[in-house]
Each structure stands twice: as C-alpha cells, then as structure tokens.
Coordinates of C-alpha atoms and ligand atoms in Angstrom, one line a residue:
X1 CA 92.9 24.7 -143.0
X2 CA 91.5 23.4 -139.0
X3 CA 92.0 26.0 -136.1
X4 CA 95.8 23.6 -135.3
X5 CA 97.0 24.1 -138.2
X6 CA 96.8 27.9 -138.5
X7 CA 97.9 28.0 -135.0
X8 CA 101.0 26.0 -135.0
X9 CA 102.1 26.8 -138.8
X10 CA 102.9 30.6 -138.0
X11 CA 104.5 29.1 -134.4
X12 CA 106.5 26.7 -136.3
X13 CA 108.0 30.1 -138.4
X14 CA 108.7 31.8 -135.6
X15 CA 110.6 28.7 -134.4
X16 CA 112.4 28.0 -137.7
X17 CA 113.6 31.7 -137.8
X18 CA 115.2 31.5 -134.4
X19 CA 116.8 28.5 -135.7
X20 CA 118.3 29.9 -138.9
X21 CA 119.6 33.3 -137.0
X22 CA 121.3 30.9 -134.6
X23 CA 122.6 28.8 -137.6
X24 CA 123.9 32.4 -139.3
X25 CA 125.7 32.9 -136.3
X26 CA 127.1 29.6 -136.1
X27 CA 128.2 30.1 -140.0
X28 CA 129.7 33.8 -139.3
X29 CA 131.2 33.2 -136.1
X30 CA 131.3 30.0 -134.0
X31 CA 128.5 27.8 -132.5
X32 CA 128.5 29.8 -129.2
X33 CA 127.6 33.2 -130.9
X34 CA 125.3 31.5 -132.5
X35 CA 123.4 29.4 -129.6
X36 CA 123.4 32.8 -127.6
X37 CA 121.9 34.8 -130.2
X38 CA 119.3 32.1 -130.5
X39 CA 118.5 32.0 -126.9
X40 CA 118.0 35.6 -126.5
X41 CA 115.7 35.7 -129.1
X42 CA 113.9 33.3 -127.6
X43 CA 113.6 34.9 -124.8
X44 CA 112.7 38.1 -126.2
X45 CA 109.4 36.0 -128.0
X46 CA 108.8 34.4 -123.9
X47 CA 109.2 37.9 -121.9
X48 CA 107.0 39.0 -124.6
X49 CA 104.4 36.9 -124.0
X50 CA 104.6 37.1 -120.2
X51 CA 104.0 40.9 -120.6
X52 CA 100.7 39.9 -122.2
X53 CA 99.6 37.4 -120.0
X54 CA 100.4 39.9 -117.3
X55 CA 98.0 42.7 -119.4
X56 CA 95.7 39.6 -120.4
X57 CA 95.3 38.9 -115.9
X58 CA 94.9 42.5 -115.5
X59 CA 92.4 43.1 -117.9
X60 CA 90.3 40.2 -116.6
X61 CA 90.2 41.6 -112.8
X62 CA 89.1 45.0 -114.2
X63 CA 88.1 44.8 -117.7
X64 CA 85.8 48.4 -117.5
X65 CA 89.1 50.4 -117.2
X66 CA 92.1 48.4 -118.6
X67 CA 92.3 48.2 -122.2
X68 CA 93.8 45.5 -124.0
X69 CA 96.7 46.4 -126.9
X70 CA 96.3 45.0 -130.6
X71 CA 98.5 42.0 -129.2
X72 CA 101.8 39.7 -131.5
X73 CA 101.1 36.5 -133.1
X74 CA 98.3 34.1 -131.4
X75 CA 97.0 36.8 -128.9
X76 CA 95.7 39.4 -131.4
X77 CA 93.0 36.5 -131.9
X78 CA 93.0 35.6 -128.4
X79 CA 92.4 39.1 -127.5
X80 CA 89.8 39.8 -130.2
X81 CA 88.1 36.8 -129.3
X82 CA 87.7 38.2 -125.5
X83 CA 86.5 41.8 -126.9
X84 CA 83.7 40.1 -128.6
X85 CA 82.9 38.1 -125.4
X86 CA 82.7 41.0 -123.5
X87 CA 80.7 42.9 -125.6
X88 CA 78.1 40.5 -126.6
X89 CA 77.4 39.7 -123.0
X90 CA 76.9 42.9 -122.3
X91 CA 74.5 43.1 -125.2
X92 CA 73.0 40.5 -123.3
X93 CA 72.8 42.0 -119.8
X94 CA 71.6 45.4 -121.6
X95 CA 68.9 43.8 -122.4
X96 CA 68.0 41.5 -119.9
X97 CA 68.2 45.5 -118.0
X98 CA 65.9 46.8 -120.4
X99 CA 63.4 43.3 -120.2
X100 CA 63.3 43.5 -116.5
X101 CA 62.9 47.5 -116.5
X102 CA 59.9 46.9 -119.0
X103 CA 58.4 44.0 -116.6
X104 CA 58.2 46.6 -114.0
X105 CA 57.2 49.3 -115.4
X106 CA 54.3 46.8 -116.7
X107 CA 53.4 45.5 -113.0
X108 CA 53.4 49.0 -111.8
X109 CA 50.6 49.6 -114.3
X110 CA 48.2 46.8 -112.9
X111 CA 45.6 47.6 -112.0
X112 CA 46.0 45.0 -108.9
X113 CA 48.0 44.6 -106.4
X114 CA 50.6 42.4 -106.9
X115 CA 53.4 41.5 -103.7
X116 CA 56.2 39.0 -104.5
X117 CA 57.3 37.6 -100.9
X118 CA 60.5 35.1 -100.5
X119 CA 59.2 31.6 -99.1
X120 CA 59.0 32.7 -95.0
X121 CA 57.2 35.9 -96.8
X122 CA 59.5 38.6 -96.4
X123 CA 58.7 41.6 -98.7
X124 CA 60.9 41.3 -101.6
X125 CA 58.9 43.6 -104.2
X126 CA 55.6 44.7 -104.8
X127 CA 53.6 47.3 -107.4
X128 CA 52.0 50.8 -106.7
X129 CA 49.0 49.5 -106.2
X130 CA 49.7 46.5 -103.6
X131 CA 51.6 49.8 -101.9
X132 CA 48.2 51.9 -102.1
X133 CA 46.3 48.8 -101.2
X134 CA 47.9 47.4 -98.4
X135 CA 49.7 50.2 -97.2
X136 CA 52.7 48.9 -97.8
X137 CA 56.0 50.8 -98.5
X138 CA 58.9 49.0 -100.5
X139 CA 61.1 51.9 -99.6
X140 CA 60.5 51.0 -95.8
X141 CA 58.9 47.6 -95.7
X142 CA 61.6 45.3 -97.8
X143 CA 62.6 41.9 -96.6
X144 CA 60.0 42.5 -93.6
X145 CA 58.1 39.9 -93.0
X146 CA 54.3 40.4 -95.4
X147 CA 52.6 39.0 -91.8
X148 CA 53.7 41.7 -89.5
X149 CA 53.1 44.9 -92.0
X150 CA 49.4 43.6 -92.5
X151 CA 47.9 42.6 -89.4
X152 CA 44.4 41.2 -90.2
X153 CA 43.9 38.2 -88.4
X154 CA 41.8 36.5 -90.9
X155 CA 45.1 37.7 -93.7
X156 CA 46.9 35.9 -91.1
X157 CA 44.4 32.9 -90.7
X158 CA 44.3 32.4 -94.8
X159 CA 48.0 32.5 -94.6
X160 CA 48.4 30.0 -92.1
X161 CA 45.7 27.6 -92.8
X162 CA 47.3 27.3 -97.0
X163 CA 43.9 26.8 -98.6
X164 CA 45.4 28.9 -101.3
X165 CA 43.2 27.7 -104.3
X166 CA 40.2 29.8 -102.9
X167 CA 40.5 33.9 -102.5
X168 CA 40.2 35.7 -99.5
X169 CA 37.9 38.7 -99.1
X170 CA 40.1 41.1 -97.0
X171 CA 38.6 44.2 -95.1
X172 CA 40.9 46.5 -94.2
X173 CA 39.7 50.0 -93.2
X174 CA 37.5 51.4 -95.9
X175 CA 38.7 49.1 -98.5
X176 CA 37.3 45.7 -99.3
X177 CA 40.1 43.6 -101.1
X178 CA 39.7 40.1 -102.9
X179 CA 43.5 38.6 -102.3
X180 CA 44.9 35.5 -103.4
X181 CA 48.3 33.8 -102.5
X182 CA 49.9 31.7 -105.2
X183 CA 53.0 29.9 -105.0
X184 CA 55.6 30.2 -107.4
X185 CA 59.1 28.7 -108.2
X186 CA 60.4 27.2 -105.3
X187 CA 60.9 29.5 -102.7
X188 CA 58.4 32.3 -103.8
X189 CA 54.6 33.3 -103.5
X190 CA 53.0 36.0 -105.3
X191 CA 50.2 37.9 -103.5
X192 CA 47.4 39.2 -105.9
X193 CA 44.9 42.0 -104.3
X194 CA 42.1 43.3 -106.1
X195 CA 39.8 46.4 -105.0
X196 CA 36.1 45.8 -105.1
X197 CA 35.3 48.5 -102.6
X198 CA 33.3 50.2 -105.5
X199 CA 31.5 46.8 -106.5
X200 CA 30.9 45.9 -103.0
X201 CA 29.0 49.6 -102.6
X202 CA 27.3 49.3 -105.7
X203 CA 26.4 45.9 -104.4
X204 CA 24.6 46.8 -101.5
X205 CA 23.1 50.0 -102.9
X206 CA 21.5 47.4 -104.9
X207 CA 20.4 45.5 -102.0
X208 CA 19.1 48.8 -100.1
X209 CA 17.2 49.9 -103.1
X210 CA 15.2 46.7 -103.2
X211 CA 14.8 46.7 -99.9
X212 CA 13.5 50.1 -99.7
X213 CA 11.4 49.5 -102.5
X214 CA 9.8 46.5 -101.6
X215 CA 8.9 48.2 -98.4
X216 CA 7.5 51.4 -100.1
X217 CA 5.3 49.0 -102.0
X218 CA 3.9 47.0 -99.1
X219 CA 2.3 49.6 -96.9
X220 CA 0.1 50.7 -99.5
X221 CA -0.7 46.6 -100.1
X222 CA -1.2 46.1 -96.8
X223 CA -3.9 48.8 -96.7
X224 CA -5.5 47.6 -99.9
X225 CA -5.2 43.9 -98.6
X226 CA -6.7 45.1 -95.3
X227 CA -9.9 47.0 -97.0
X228 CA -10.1 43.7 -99.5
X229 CA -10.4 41.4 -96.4
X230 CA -13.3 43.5 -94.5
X231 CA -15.4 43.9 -97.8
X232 CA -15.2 39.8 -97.7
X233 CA -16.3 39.3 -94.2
X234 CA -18.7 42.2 -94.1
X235 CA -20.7 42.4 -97.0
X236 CA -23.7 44.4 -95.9
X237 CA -21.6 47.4 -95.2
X238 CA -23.7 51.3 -95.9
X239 CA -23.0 52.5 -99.1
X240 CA -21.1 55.3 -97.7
X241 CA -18.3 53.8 -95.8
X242 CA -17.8 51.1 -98.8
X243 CA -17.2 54.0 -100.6
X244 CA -15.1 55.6 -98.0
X245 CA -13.1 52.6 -98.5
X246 CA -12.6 52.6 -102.1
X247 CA -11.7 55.9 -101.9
X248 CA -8.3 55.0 -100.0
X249 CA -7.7 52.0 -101.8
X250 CA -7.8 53.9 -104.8
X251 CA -5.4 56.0 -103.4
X252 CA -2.6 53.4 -101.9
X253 CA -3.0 51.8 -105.6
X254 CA -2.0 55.7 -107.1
X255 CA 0.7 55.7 -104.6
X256 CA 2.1 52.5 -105.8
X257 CA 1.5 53.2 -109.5
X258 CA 3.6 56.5 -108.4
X259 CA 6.0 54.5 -107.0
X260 CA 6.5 51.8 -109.8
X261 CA 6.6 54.9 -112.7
X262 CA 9.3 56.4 -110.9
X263 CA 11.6 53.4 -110.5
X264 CA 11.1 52.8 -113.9
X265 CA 12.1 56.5 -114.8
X266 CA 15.1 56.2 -112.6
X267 CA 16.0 52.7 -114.3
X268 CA 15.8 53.9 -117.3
X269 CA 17.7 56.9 -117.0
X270 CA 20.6 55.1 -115.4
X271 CA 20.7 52.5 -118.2
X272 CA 24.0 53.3 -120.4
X273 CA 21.9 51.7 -123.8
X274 CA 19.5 55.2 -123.0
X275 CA 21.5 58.2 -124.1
X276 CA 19.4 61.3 -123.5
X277 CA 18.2 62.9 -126.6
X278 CA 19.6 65.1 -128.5
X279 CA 16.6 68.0 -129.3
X280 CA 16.2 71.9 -129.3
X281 CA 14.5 72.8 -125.9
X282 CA 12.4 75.5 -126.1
X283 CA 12.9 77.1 -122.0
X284 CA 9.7 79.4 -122.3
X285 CA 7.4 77.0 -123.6
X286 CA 8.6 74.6 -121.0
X287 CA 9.0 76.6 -118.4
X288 CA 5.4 77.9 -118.4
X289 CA 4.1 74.5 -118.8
X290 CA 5.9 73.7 -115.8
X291 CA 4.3 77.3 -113.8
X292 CA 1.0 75.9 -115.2
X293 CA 1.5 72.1 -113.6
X294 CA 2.6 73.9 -109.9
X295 CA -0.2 76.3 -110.5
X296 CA -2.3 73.5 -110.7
X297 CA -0.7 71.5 -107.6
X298 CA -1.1 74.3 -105.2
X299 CA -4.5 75.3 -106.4
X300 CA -4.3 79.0 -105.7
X301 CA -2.5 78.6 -102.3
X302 CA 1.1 80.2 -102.9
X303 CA 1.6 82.6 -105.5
X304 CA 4.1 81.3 -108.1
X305 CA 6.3 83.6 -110.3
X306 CA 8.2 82.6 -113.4
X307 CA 11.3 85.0 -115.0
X308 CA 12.9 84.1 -118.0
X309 CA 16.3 85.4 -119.1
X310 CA 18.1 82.7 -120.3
X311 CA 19.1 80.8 -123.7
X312 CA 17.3 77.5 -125.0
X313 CA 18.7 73.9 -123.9
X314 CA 20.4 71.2 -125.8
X315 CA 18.9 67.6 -124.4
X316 CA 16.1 65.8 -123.6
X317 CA 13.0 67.9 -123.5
X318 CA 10.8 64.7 -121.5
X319 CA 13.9 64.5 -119.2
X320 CA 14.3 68.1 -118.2
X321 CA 10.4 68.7 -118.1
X322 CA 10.9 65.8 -115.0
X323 CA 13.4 67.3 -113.2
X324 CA 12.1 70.3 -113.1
X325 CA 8.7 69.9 -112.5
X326 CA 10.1 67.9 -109.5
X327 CA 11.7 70.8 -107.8
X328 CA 8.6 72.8 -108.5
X329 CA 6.3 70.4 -107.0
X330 CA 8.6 70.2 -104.4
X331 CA 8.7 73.6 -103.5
X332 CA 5.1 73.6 -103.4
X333 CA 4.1 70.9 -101.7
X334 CA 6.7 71.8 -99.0
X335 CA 5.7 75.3 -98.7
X336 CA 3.1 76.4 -96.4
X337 CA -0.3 78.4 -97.8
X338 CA 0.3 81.6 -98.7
X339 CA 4.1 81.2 -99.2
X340 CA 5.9 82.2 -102.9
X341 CA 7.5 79.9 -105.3
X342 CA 10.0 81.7 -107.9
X343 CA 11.1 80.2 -110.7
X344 CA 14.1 81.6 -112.4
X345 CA 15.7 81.1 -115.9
X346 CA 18.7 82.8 -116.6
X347 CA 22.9 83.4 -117.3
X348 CA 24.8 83.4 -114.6
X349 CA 28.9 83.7 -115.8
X350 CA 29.7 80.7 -117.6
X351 CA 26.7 78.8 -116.4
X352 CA 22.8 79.0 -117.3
X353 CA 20.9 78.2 -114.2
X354 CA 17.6 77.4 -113.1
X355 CA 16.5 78.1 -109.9
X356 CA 13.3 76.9 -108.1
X357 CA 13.1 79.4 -104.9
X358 CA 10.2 78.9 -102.4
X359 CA 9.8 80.9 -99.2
X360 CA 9.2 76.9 -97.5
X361 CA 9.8 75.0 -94.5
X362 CA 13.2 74.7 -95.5
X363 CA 15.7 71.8 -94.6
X364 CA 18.4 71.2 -91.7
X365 CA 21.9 71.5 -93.4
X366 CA 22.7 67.7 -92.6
X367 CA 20.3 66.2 -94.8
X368 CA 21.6 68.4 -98.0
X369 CA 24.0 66.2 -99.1
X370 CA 21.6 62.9 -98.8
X371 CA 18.6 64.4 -100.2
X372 CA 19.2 62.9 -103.7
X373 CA 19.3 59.6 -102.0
X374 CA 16.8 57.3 -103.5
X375 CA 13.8 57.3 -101.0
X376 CA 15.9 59.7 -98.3
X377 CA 13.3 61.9 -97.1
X378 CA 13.7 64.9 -94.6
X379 CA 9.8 63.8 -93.1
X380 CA 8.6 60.6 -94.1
X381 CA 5.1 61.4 -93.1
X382 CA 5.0 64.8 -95.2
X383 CA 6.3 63.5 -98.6
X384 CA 3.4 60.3 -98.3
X385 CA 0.8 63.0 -97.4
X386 CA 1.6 64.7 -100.2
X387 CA 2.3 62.6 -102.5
X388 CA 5.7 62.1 -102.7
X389 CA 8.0 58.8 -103.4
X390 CA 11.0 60.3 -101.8
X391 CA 12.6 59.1 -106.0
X392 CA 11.9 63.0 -107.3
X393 CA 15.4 64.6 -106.5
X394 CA 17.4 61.0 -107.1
X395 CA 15.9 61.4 -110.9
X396 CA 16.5 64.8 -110.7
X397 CA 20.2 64.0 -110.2
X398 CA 20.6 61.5 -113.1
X399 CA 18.7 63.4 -115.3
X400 CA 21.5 66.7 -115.1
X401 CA 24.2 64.5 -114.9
X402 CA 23.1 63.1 -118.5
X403 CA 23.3 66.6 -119.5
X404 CA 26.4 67.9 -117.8
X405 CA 24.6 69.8 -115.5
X406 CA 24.8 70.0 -111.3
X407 CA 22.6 70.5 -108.7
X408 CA 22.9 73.1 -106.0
X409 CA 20.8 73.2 -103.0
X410 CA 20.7 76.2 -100.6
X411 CA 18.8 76.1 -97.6
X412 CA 17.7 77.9 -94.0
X413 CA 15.2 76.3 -91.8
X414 CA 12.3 78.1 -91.8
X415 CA 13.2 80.3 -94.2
X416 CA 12.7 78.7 -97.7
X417 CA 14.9 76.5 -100.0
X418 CA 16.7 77.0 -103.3
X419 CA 17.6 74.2 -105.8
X420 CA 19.2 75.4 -108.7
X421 CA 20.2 73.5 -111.7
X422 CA 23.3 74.4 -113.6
X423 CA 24.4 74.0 -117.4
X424 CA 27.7 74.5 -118.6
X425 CA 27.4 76.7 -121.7
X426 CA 28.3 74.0 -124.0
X427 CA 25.0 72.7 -123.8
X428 CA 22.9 76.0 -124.1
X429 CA 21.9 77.4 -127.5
X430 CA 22.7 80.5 -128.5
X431 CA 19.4 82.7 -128.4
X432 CA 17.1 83.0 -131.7
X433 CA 17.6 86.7 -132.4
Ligands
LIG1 N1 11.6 72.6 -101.6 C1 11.8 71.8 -100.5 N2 11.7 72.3 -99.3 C2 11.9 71.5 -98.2 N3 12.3 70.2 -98.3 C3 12.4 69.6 -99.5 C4 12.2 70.4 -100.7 N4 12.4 69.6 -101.7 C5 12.8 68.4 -101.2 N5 12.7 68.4 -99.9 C6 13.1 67.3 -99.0 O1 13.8 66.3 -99.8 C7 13.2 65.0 -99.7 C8 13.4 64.3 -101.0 O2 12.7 64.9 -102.1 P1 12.2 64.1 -103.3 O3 13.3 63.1 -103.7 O4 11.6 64.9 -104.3 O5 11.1 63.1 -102.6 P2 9.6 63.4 -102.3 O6 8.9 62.4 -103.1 O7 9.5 63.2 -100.8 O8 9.3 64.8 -102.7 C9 11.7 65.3 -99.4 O9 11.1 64.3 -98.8 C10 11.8 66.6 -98.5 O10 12.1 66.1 -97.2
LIG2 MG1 9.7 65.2 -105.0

C-alpha cells in the first residue's frame, strides 16, 4: 500500500465513524441530536490535534527538555519520525565532536608548528608547538592579528611581499625557524614553522671543525713548504743545518700525521654504524700499560703512582686504552718536573671511577666546560710544544659517552687538576674472586 493510502484509509475511518454516531443519533432521536453529537466529536478529534501541534511547537523550541507523548492516529508516526531525526543527527554531531577532537589532539602532536590565521591573519588556532615556537598564546593571543604578536620584520616582509611558494628562514631569539605560509580555503592561511636550531648548530659545528682543521693542518705545511723551497734555491747548504732542517720537517709531518689519526679516531667514534665493542676489560693490565706509556712520556720527570681497587670493564678495550692514556699524557705533559701524577681505579657508591690526579699547572674555571671542545685549548703554544692536537679530551668525551660513562673535571690554578671518568655499575663486571 503507498505512504496516501495508509494515511488517508485510517483518516477516512475516523471520518466514517463520526458519520455513523451522528446517523445513530439521527435514528434514536432526531437529526439535531444527531448533527450535535457529530460535531462535538469532531471537535474533540480537532482540539485533540491542536494539543499536539501545541506539544509538537514546543518540543521543536526546546527539544533537550520537552518530551514528546506516544501521540493518536497520524502523529505517533510523525513523532517517531522526529525522534529518529533527532537522534541520528546527534549521532552525527557526536561524531563530527569526536573527528574534530581527534584532529586536534593530532595537530598538537606535530612536531611543527602549525598556526591557522583567518584571511587579514587574526589568530584563530594554533598547536603546542607553533605556541612554544613563536611564543604565541591561544589563551591570550586569539583573533589578534599573527603580524603584531610576531614582530620580525623580515616575518613581516615575507608576509607582505606573498612569495609564498618559497620558505622563510625566521630568527627569532635563540631559535632558527624554517616557516611557510600557505593559503587555504578561501579566507584562510595555514602557517607551518619548523625548528632547525639543532641542524643549524650542528651545521656550523661542521663548518668550524673544517675550518679548524684545515688550519691545524697548514702551519705545519707551511713550515714543511718553507724548508722544501730553501733546500731548492740553496743547494750547497753544510750538512748540519740540512739536517737541522729535516729534523723539523720531520716533526711538522708527525704533527700532522697526529692530527689526521685523531680526526679519524674522533670520526669514527661518532659514526652510529661503529658500536663500541662489547669485550671483558681487564683494568690492571690496562691500567699499568697505561702507567708504563706516561712513565715513558715523562722520562723520569714526575713520579707517577697507580692504585687499583676497582672491578673489570664492559666495552671497548682500544677505546678506553685512548681515553685514558689521554688524560694521563695530559697530566703529564701539563705538569711541571718533579710534580706527581696519581692514577686511581676504584668504587665510589654506585659509580666506578677513574681518576687521573696530577699536582699540574691547573686550569682557570671558565675553560672547564669547553675543554672537550674539539681543538679548544687552555694555551695553544703549550699543547703544540708538547705535542698535543687540542682532539685528546673531545675523543675522550665520545669514547665514555659510548659507554655510559661521564667526565668530571676538577681544577685549581696552580694547584693540580683532576679528571675522573665515571661508569655506572651496569657496565662494570663483578670481580673474579
Ligand atoms: N691535566 C691538565 N692540566 C692542565 N690543563 C689541561 C690538562 N688536561 C687538559 N688540559 C687543557 O685542556 C686542553 C685540551 O686538552 P686536549 O683535548 O687533550 O688537547 P691537547 O692536545 O692540547 O692535550 C689542553 O690544551 C690544556 O689546555
Ligand atoms: Mg691531550
């Protein structure tokens, strides 16, 4: 049966039963009776369905609170029809909530900034990051204007001048910021920001080291160059000053040999495809190798003591050998004849430590913190004199942080200088009974 007919059929009942109470009327007592009986039937059936219009109208303005009853005839579809309306949109809306709660939760996980600006760019919502980025607030900043809450000139340049397809590289304080604007919609731009502080740093500690280096590797050139160019122009030169000569060449070419083995240490050791080694360490034997090398070094000038009172090492043997042979040549090379160098191998709480103590020339508190600077040196003339590259503590640093380890440097001027090397005890052995 169509949607009509099951509409007007039970209407047309209705219609024919008002009809035939009025005819019974009519039949029992006279037409009058029965006209008036049908008429206030009938309008019983219309109040009736003005009372649910009226509930139907109130419902609509207010249709969280009012409830709707079961309903007579056509409106207990009409109202059941309404109820599923109501509920499927707010199906709908529940999860167009939940969608747009997700989104957000999504953009505030980004790792870049992201702004979304109306189309004279006033703030209308932006991420976490864009907040730690830019300094931007969307509790404070919201519907200003994105021009007046960053106020770079060249932000404001690249905003004015619309060459949008190419990003701008933003300074602003400490931070160094790729941003790009990109329209979207109609009336809408999205800003993107994205931090390369740390790749900008890394950057130009790239650009320093090859600076540095390239200069560490051309005074001893130039001096070989310069010894090369007289023993051209004067070949009759005595015997002993030729050899004078190839005497120092022979050392600038050490120093650069020095210089080149320990960039290639240091590259190698800050390669990720290079994990350190995973072997037994035997502390005595190394340790005493390592007395033996500084014994050697100072040549009976300071009187070097070892103690050992400590467990053996997981890790590279080659590795630890380096760094700590370092900070023994160190110690003597900056200590003056007849000074003590004390090496000392033992438990300390949860740590093991090593300590390399010498009774030195010591070092002025600010330069602690950049000694493991590649080539920072305290006295440049010093480290070249005796040997040094000014690389030593910079390997010595990446070779404990490949084991988990720290460095600690004490100092007093004059006094002496203690490096210490600490291991967690995860990657100490326990001690062979
Ligand atoms: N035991 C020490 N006493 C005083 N100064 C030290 C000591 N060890 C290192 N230094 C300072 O730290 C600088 C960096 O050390 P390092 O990286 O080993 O380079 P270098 O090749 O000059 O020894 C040295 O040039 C020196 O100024
Ligand atoms: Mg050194």
């Amino acid at each position: 049966m169509s949607a009509a007919a099951l509409f007007w059929i039970p209407v047309a009942v209705r219609l024919a039963l008002v009809g035939s109470a009025g005819l019974a009327g009519w039949y029992v007592w006279n037409l009058t009776i029965g006209l008036a009986i049908a008429l206030f039937v009938l309008t019983l059936m219309v109040l009736t369905q003005l009372g649910y219009m009226f509930q139907l109208s109130q419902w609509l303005d207010n249709p969280e609170e009012v409830r709707l009853s079961d309903g007579w005839g056509s409106w207990t579809e009409i109202f059941a029809k309404l109820y599923k309306l109501r509920r499927e949109e707010q199906k709908n809306r529940n999860e167009l909530v939940e969608w747009l709660a997700r989104f957000r939760q999504a953009m505030q996980q980004l790792p870049d900034g992201v702004v979304i600006m109306d189309d004279v760019l006033s703030l209308e919502w932006c991420n976490a990051t864009a907040e730690a980025q830019l300094g931007l607030s969307m509790q404070k900043d919201k519907g200003m204007r994105v021009t007046n809450l960053i106020r770079s000139p060249s932000f404001i340049d690249y905003i004015i001048l619309g060459r949008y397809d190419e990003p701008l590289s933003l300074a602003l304080g400490e931070r160094k910021l790729i941003v790009r604007l990109i329209p979207f919609e109609k009336h809408r731009q999205i800003l993107v920001t994205h931090d390369v502080t740390e790749v900008e740093r890394l950057e130009q500690m790239r650009r320093d080291f090859i600076a540095n280096a390239s200069h560490e590797l051309r005074t001893p050139l130039t001096v070989i160059n310069g010894f090369l160019e007289i023993a051209v122009a004067e070949p009759d030169l005595d015997a002993g000053t030729r050899r004078q000569h190839l005497q120092l060449m022979a050392e600038q070419g050490q120093r650069m040999q020095r210089l080149v083995e320990d960039m290639l240490t240091l590259t190698r050791l800050e390669s990720v495809d290079f994990p350190p080694r995973e072997e037994v360490v035997d502390m005595r034997q190394l340790l005493e190798q390592v007395k033996a090398e500084g014994e050697a070094l100072s040549a009976g000038r300071h009187e070097i003591t070892l103690s050992i009172d400590g467990p053996d090492l997981k890790g590279s043997q080659d590795e630890l050998r380096s760094a700590i042979s370092n900070l023994v040549s160190n110690a003597v090379r900056y200590t003056p004849p007849g000074g003590r160098v004390q090496i000392v191998w033992r438990e300390d709480g949860d740590l093991c430590r090593c300590d390399v103590i010498d009774s030195g020339i010591g070092i002025r508190q600010e330069h602690i913190a950049r000694l493991t600077e590649r080539f920072y040196r305290v006295d440049k003339s010093r480290s070249r004199e005796t040997k040094g590259t000014g690389l030593g503590l910079a390997i010595v640093k990446h070779v404990l942080m490949r084991h988990q380890a720290q460095l600690n440097i004490e100092s007093e001027v004059g006094k002496g200088s203690c490096f210490s090397l600490q291991f967690p005890r995860s990657a100490t052995l326990l001690r062979a009974a």
